[in-house]
Short mmCIF file of C-alpha atoms and ligand atoms in Angstrom, two decimals:
data_model
loop_
_atom_site.label_atom_id
_atom_site.label_comp_id
_atom_site.label_asym_id
_atom_site.label_seq_id
_atom_site.Cartn_x
_atom_site.Cartn_y
_atom_site.Cartn_z
CA UNK A 1 -7.62 -20.56 11.78
CA UNK A 2 -10.29 -18.54 13.05
CA UNK A 3 -14.02 -18.84 13.10
CA UNK A 4 -15.70 -16.96 10.08
CA UNK A 5 -17.56 -13.60 10.38
CA UNK A 6 -20.29 -13.97 8.10
CA UNK A 7 -23.27 -11.84 6.15
CA UNK A 8 -26.24 -13.60 7.02
CA UNK A 9 -28.82 -12.64 3.97
CA UNK A 10 -31.77 -14.46 5.42
CA UNK A 11 -32.00 -16.61 8.68
CA UNK A 12 -31.39 -19.85 6.78
CA UNK A 13 -28.79 -18.69 4.25
CA UNK A 14 -25.15 -17.57 5.16
CA UNK A 15 -22.97 -16.05 2.92
CA UNK A 16 -19.28 -16.19 3.93
CA UNK A 17 -16.32 -14.02 2.07
CA UNK A 18 -14.21 -16.89 0.98
CA UNK A 19 -14.93 -20.76 0.33
CA UNK A 20 -12.29 -21.39 3.39
CA UNK A 21 -14.80 -19.48 5.92
CA UNK A 22 -18.01 -20.96 4.22
CA UNK A 23 -15.94 -24.53 5.07
CA UNK A 24 -14.93 -23.24 8.44
CA UNK A 25 -18.51 -22.37 9.46
CA UNK A 26 -19.73 -25.73 8.20
CA UNK A 27 -17.15 -27.66 10.09
CA UNK A 28 -18.26 -25.92 13.29
CA UNK A 29 -21.86 -26.68 12.70
CA UNK A 30 -21.08 -30.34 12.40
CA UNK A 31 -19.11 -30.41 15.31
CA UNK A 32 -21.49 -28.84 17.57
CA UNK A 33 -23.78 -31.61 16.83
CA UNK A 34 -20.68 -34.21 17.86
CA UNK A 35 -20.09 -32.38 20.95
CA UNK A 36 -23.69 -31.87 21.97
CA UNK A 37 -24.50 -35.81 21.60
CA UNK A 38 -21.21 -36.36 23.31
CA UNK A 39 -22.47 -34.41 26.27
CA UNK A 40 -26.02 -36.39 26.38
CA UNK A 41 -23.87 -39.70 25.94
CA UNK A 42 -25.45 -40.17 22.58
CA UNK A 43 -24.27 -41.14 19.05
CA UNK A 44 -24.12 -38.23 16.58
CA UNK A 45 -25.23 -39.68 13.15
CA UNK A 46 -23.62 -37.69 10.46
CA UNK A 47 -24.66 -37.88 6.66
CA UNK A 48 -21.47 -37.23 4.90
CA UNK A 49 -20.70 -36.19 1.23
CA UNK A 50 -17.82 -36.29 -1.22
CA UNK A 51 -16.35 -34.24 -3.86
CA UNK A 52 -14.65 -30.97 -4.05
CA UNK A 53 -16.86 -29.20 -1.65
CA UNK A 54 -16.47 -30.69 1.37
CA UNK A 55 -12.49 -31.13 1.36
CA UNK A 56 -12.03 -27.82 3.55
CA UNK A 57 -14.86 -28.85 5.68
CA UNK A 58 -13.17 -32.14 6.67
CA UNK A 59 -9.81 -30.44 6.89
CA UNK A 60 -11.08 -28.45 9.47
CA UNK A 61 -12.78 -31.13 11.35
CA UNK A 62 -9.40 -32.92 11.05
CA UNK A 63 -7.88 -29.87 12.81
CA UNK A 64 -10.42 -29.79 15.50
CA UNK A 65 -9.45 -33.28 16.16
CA UNK A 66 -5.96 -32.80 16.31
CA UNK A 67 -5.80 -29.72 17.83
CA UNK A 68 -8.69 -29.17 20.14
CA UNK A 69 -9.48 -32.79 20.85
CA UNK A 70 -12.63 -33.22 18.97
CA UNK A 71 -13.21 -37.00 19.17
CA UNK A 72 -15.25 -38.87 16.92
CA UNK A 73 -15.58 -42.13 19.16
CA UNK A 74 -19.67 -41.42 19.19
CA UNK A 75 -20.03 -40.89 15.63
CA UNK A 76 -21.88 -43.10 13.18
CA UNK A 77 -21.51 -42.05 9.29
CA UNK A 78 -23.57 -42.60 6.51
CA UNK A 79 -22.46 -41.69 3.28
CA UNK A 80 -24.41 -40.16 0.51
CA UNK A 81 -23.46 -42.39 -2.57
CA UNK A 82 -20.46 -44.23 -4.45
CA UNK A 83 -19.91 -44.94 -8.17
CA UNK A 84 -20.87 -48.35 -8.72
CA UNK A 85 -18.47 -50.88 -10.52
CA UNK A 86 -15.62 -49.70 -8.86
CA UNK A 87 -13.94 -50.99 -5.70
CA UNK A 88 -13.32 -49.19 -2.22
CA UNK A 89 -9.72 -49.74 -3.06
CA UNK A 90 -10.19 -47.38 -6.51
CA UNK A 91 -8.03 -43.92 -6.46
CA UNK A 92 -11.34 -42.25 -7.10
CA UNK A 93 -14.08 -44.37 -4.69
CA UNK A 94 -15.69 -42.36 -2.36
CA UNK A 95 -14.55 -44.87 0.55
CA UNK A 96 -11.15 -43.95 -0.61
CA UNK A 97 -12.09 -40.27 -0.54
CA UNK A 98 -13.25 -40.70 2.93
CA UNK A 99 -10.36 -42.42 4.10
CA UNK A 100 -8.40 -39.91 2.41
CA UNK A 101 -9.91 -36.79 3.93
CA UNK A 102 -11.44 -37.85 7.27
CA UNK A 103 -11.57 -41.26 8.51
CA UNK A 104 -7.87 -41.89 8.70
CA UNK A 105 -7.20 -38.78 10.48
CA UNK A 106 -9.79 -38.91 13.27
CA UNK A 107 -10.77 -41.29 15.82
CA UNK A 108 -13.90 -42.70 14.34
CA UNK A 109 -14.67 -46.21 14.72
CA UNK A 110 -14.38 -48.64 11.80
CA UNK A 111 -17.53 -50.39 12.53
CA UNK A 112 -19.56 -46.94 12.49
CA UNK A 113 -18.66 -45.94 9.02
CA UNK A 114 -21.39 -46.64 6.42
CA UNK A 115 -20.87 -46.31 2.65
CA UNK A 116 -22.66 -47.95 -0.33
CA UNK A 117 -19.99 -50.35 -2.42
CA UNK A 118 -19.90 -50.01 -5.73
CA UNK A 119 -18.96 -54.06 -5.68
CA UNK A 120 -22.49 -54.62 -4.83
CA UNK A 121 -23.73 -57.52 -7.51
CA UNK A 122 -26.61 -55.91 -9.42
CA UNK A 123 -28.98 -58.83 -8.51
CA UNK A 124 -28.54 -57.88 -4.89
CA UNK A 125 -28.43 -54.03 -4.76
CA UNK A 126 -32.03 -53.62 -3.96
CA UNK A 127 -31.61 -55.85 -0.83
CA UNK A 128 -28.52 -53.97 -0.13
CA UNK A 129 -30.30 -50.45 -0.60
CA UNK A 130 -33.02 -51.38 1.34
CA UNK A 131 -30.52 -52.67 4.50
CA UNK A 132 -28.84 -49.46 4.23
CA UNK A 133 -31.91 -47.55 4.84
CA UNK A 134 -33.16 -49.64 7.49
CA UNK A 135 -29.57 -49.38 9.07
CA UNK A 136 -30.14 -45.33 9.15
CA UNK A 137 -33.64 -46.05 10.96
CA UNK A 138 -32.00 -48.34 13.45
CA UNK A 139 -30.06 -45.07 14.65
CA UNK A 140 -33.08 -43.10 14.65
CA UNK A 141 -32.26 -41.39 11.54
CA UNK A 142 -29.24 -38.73 10.30
CA UNK A 143 -28.59 -35.82 12.94
CA UNK A 144 -27.14 -33.62 10.17
CA UNK A 145 -26.68 -34.39 6.53
CA UNK A 146 -23.94 -32.46 4.88
CA UNK A 147 -25.07 -31.90 0.68
CA UNK A 148 -23.36 -30.21 -2.07
CA UNK A 149 -25.08 -29.51 -5.16
CA UNK A 150 -24.17 -30.74 -8.73
CA UNK A 151 -24.04 -28.19 -11.65
CA UNK A 152 -27.34 -30.06 -12.87
CA UNK A 153 -28.98 -29.43 -9.68
CA UNK A 154 -28.29 -32.84 -8.49
CA UNK A 155 -27.99 -33.56 -4.78
CA UNK A 156 -26.30 -36.62 -3.78
CA UNK A 157 -26.48 -38.54 -7.26
CA UNK A 158 -30.14 -37.83 -7.57
CA UNK A 159 -30.23 -36.90 -11.01
CA UNK A 160 -32.78 -34.69 -12.76
CA UNK A 161 -35.95 -36.94 -13.06
CA UNK A 162 -35.29 -38.20 -9.71
CA UNK A 163 -38.54 -38.22 -7.74
CA UNK A 164 -39.45 -36.75 -4.44
CA UNK A 165 -40.16 -40.10 -2.66
CA UNK A 166 -36.87 -41.51 -4.02
CA UNK A 167 -34.81 -43.88 -1.61
CA UNK A 168 -31.51 -45.36 -1.49
CA UNK A 169 -31.25 -46.91 -5.17
CA UNK A 170 -28.86 -47.56 -8.15
CA UNK A 171 -28.92 -44.80 -10.60
CA UNK A 172 -28.06 -44.16 -14.13
CA UNK A 173 -25.42 -41.18 -14.15
CA UNK A 174 -26.16 -37.89 -16.22
CA UNK A 175 -24.05 -37.17 -19.02
CA UNK A 176 -23.50 -33.73 -17.30
CA UNK A 177 -22.55 -35.54 -14.25
CA UNK A 178 -20.14 -37.78 -16.33
CA UNK A 179 -18.46 -35.00 -17.86
CA UNK A 180 -17.69 -33.33 -14.78
CA UNK A 181 -15.91 -36.27 -13.83
CA UNK A 182 -14.28 -37.01 -16.95
CA UNK A 183 -10.76 -35.26 -16.53
CA UNK A 184 -10.02 -37.06 -12.88
CA UNK A 185 -11.02 -40.38 -14.48
CA UNK A 186 -8.82 -39.80 -17.28
CA UNK A 187 -11.44 -39.87 -20.11
CA UNK A 188 -15.19 -39.78 -20.28
CA UNK A 189 -15.16 -43.68 -21.05
CA UNK A 190 -13.50 -44.51 -17.73
CA UNK A 191 -16.17 -42.66 -15.82
CA UNK A 192 -18.50 -45.11 -14.12
CA UNK A 193 -22.14 -45.41 -15.97
CA UNK A 194 -24.16 -45.57 -12.46
CA UNK A 195 -24.01 -45.02 -9.16
CA UNK A 196 -25.67 -45.89 -5.87
CA UNK A 197 -27.33 -43.02 -4.26
CA UNK A 198 -29.29 -42.41 -0.92
CA UNK A 199 -33.13 -40.78 -2.52
CA UNK A 200 -34.56 -37.51 -2.02
CA UNK A 201 -36.73 -39.13 0.76
CA UNK A 202 -33.91 -40.57 2.47
CA UNK A 203 -32.12 -36.85 2.50
CA UNK A 204 -35.07 -35.07 3.63
CA UNK A 205 -35.71 -37.52 6.41
CA UNK A 206 -32.50 -36.00 8.06
CA UNK A 207 -33.23 -34.06 11.25
CA UNK A 208 -30.84 -31.26 9.90
CA UNK A 209 -29.47 -30.44 6.67
CA UNK A 210 -26.73 -28.25 5.45
CA UNK A 211 -26.12 -27.42 1.84
CA UNK A 212 -22.69 -25.87 1.07
CA UNK A 213 -21.96 -24.32 -2.26
CA UNK A 214 -18.66 -22.87 -2.99
CA UNK A 215 -17.27 -21.09 -6.32
CA UNK A 216 -18.62 -19.09 -9.19
CA UNK A 217 -19.16 -22.47 -11.23
CA UNK A 218 -22.09 -22.94 -8.57
CA UNK A 219 -23.73 -19.44 -8.95
CA UNK A 220 -26.19 -20.52 -11.94
CA UNK A 221 -27.50 -23.44 -10.16
CA UNK A 222 -28.06 -21.75 -7.09
CA UNK A 223 -30.12 -19.13 -8.55
CA UNK A 224 -31.98 -21.52 -10.65
CA UNK A 225 -32.76 -23.82 -7.44
CA UNK A 226 -33.86 -20.57 -5.60
CA UNK A 227 -35.92 -19.31 -8.37
CA UNK A 228 -37.61 -22.54 -9.66
CA UNK A 229 -40.58 -24.10 -8.31
CA UNK A 230 -40.22 -27.49 -7.12
CA UNK A 231 -39.32 -29.91 -9.83
CA UNK A 232 -37.45 -33.18 -10.36
CA UNK A 233 -35.47 -31.76 -13.23
CA UNK A 234 -33.79 -29.80 -10.65
CA UNK A 235 -33.49 -32.39 -7.50
CA UNK A 236 -32.35 -29.35 -5.25
CA UNK A 237 -35.30 -27.60 -5.61
CA UNK A 238 -37.08 -30.27 -3.43
CA UNK A 239 -35.08 -28.81 -0.58
CA UNK A 240 -37.59 -25.96 -0.73
CA UNK A 241 -40.02 -28.42 1.16
CA UNK A 242 -38.05 -27.90 4.42
CA UNK A 243 -37.70 -24.42 4.99
CA UNK A 244 -35.33 -25.19 7.72
CA UNK A 245 -32.62 -26.12 5.68
CA UNK A 246 -29.47 -24.10 6.25
CA UNK A 247 -27.56 -22.92 2.96
CA UNK A 248 -23.98 -21.75 3.38
CA UNK A 249 -22.38 -20.21 0.47
CA UNK A 250 -19.04 -18.09 -0.42
CA UNK A 251 -19.77 -14.82 -2.26
CA UNK A 252 -19.22 -16.48 -5.56
CA UNK A 253 -22.00 -19.08 -5.29
CA UNK A 254 -24.19 -16.24 -3.97
CA UNK A 255 -23.11 -13.80 -6.58
CA UNK A 256 -26.32 -14.45 -8.74
CA UNK A 257 -29.02 -14.33 -6.05
P1 PGA B 1 -18.51 -31.02 -5.94
O1 PGA B 1 -19.69 -31.77 -6.31
O2 PGA B 1 -18.20 -30.85 -4.67
O3 PGA B 1 -17.16 -31.73 -6.58
O4 PGA B 1 -18.64 -29.82 -6.80
C1 PGA B 1 -20.75 -31.47 -5.93
C2 PGA B 1 -22.04 -32.53 -6.25
O5 PGA B 1 -21.97 -32.91 -7.35
O6 PGA B 1 -23.04 -32.77 -5.36
#
């Protein structure tokens, strides 16, 4: 695959002609961080996302590992979220997703991989979440955070109503989010009702943030996010507090801007 040729709208918004090109652009930005940290002999701390959006990004990173020798040995990863009440082996767990799309195909060290666990017991979740935050801080924060956006404006599982100062915690999934997941779980009743998610504050602390949105389904929420004032009702609007956030869209996701 070749590097994408993009049409910049503003400095921090790139609109790429296709989903593939937007994904390749994103993968290159992440790979550049990994490589520049390697040159310094440092860890690259990646904040990673799941869902349909990052699949081609991970595919491109795997290609770069296999064909261009991109090593993940200096990568420390922290995932945004996980469904609560399912095991890492569950076919729809985010642990499984990350292994399937990225970790099983690159040379990341297993001890450098971090995700919340859906098996954390309810009475210990607060302590686990605090430890997750502390671990991110131990690595001096996230160097580059990849984000998708939900059609209700959630980022990670920070559902509408999530406050700006929220940190990693257990959250009730919004009916909208559960409906969107009903097909893959084989029915709404099988979709978990809760998840563990990094908070808005956790995300906003990342040194760099890339928000990737692909396809027509995302056009409406992208428009709303850009047009609305910051509000907990559309958690993605909080990203406006950081003018340096990099938005990468395909033409369809950007079609209503
Ligand atoms: P998607 O989900 O990538 O599957 O569209 C994005 C999200 O809900 O954050």
